[in-house]
C-alpha positions as CSV (number, residue, x, y, z in Angstrom):
1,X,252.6,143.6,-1.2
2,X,250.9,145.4,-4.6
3,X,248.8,142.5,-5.0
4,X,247.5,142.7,-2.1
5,X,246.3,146.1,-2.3
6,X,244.5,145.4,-5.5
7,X,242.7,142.7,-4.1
8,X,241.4,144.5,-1.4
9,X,239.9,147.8,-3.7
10,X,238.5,144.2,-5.8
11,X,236.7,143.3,-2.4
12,X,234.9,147.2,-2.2
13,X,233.7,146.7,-5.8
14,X,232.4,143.5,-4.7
15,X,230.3,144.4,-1.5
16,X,229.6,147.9,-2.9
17,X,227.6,145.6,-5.8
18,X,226.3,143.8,-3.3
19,X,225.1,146.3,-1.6
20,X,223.3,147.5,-4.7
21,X,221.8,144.5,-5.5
22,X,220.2,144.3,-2.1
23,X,218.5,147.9,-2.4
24,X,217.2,147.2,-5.8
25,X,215.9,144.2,-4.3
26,X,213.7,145.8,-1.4
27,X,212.4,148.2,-4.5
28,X,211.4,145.6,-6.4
29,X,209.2,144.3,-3.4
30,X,208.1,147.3,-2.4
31,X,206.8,148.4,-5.9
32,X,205.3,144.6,-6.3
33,X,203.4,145.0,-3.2
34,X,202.5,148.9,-4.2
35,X,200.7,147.2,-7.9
36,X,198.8,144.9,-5.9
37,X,197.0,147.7,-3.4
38,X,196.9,150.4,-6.9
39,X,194.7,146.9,-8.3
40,X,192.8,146.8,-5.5
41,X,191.9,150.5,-5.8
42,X,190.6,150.6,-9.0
43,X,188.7,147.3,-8.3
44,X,187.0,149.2,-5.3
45,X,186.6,152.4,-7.7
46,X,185.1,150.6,-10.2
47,X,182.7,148.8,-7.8
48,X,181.6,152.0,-6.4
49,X,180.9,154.0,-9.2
50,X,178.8,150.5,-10.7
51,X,177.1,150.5,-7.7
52,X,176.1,154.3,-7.4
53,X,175.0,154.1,-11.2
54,X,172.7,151.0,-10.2
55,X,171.5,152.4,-7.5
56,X,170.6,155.9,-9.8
57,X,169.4,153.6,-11.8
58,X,167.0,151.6,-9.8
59,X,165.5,155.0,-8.7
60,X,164.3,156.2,-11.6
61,X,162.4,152.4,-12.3
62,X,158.8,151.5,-11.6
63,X,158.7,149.9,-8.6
64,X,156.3,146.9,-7.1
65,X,155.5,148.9,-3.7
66,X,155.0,146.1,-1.6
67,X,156.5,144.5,1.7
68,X,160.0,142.8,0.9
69,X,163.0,142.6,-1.4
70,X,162.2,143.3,-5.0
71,X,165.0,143.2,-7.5
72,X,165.7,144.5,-11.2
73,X,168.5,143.9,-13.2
74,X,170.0,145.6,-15.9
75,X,172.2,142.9,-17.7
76,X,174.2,145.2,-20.1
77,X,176.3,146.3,-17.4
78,X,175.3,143.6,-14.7
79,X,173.3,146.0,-12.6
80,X,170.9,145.4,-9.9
81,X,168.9,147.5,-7.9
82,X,166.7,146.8,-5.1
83,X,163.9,147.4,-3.3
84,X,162.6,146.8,0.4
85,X,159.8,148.7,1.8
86,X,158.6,149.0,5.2
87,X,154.9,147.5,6.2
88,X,153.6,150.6,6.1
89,X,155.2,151.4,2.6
90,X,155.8,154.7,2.7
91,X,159.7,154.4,3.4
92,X,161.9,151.8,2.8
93,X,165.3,151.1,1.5
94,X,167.0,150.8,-1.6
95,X,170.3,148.7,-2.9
96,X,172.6,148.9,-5.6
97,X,175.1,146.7,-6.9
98,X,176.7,145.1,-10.0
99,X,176.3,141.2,-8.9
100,X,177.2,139.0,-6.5
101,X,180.1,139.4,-4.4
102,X,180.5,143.1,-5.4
103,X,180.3,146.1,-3.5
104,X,176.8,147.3,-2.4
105,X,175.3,150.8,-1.7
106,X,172.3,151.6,0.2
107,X,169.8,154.7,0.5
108,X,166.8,155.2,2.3
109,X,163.7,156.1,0.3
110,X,160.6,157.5,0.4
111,X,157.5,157.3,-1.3
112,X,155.7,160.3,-2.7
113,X,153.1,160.9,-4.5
114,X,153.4,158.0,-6.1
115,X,156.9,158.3,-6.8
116,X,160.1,156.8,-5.0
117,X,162.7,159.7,-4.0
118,X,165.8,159.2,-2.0
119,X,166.2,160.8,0.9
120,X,168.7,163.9,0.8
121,X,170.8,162.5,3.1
122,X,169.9,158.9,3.0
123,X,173.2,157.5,2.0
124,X,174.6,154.5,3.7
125,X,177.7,151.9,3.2
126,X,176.5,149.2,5.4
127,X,173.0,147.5,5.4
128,X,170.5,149.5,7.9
129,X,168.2,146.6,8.5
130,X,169.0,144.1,11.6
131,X,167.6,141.3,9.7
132,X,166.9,140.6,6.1
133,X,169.9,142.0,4.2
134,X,170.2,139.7,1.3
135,X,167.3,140.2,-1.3
């Protein structure tokens, strides 16, 4: 009868390891999956802080002031900025973006004087226009 008690306290020690196994398990997944969305942050973050700095950028550039998409590129740190004006070509909107396939920011603009300015509250994460998007 002893060795049967000592088998069973051998069978706790067994399942209690088991059982720890199994939680560090579901950690290790959980933390594998947390790393991919912390990646995918800073991707975003990075995106969105190239694409604000183009868009300052592109501001601050002389501009063609003419109907339609007009582009300039900064190729030290893969900017571009662009430009589409209205017909009248007093207001239009501006892009900014680091290259294709990244994320894009748009304001609406203005022109002054002879000067482009951004509208105060012109800020926008989608494209405003119903047609023509792409430059």
């Amino acid at each position: 009868m002893l060795r049967q008690m000592g088998s069973s306290a051998l069978g706790m020690v067994m399942i209690l390891a088991l059982a720890a196994v199994l939680v560090m398990q579901s950690n290790l997944q959980q933390l594998s999956s947390g790393w991919f969305n912390v990646a995918g942050e800073q991707r975003f973050i990075r995106q969105q802080v190239a694409a604000s700095s183009a868009l300052a950028w592109g501001l601050r550039r002389p501009w063609l002031v003419a109907a339609g998409w007009h582009c300039q590129f900064y190729p030290r740190f893969s900017w571009r900025a662009c430009l589409r004006m209205e017909d009248e070509g007093e207001e239009g909107v501006m892009r900014g973006d680091s290259g294709t396939g990244s994320l894009s920011v748009w304001r609406w603009v203005e022109l002054r004087q002879g000067e482009l300015r951004a509208h105060s509250r012109g800020w926008i994460d989608y494209c405003p226009l119903e047609q023509d998007c792409q430059p």
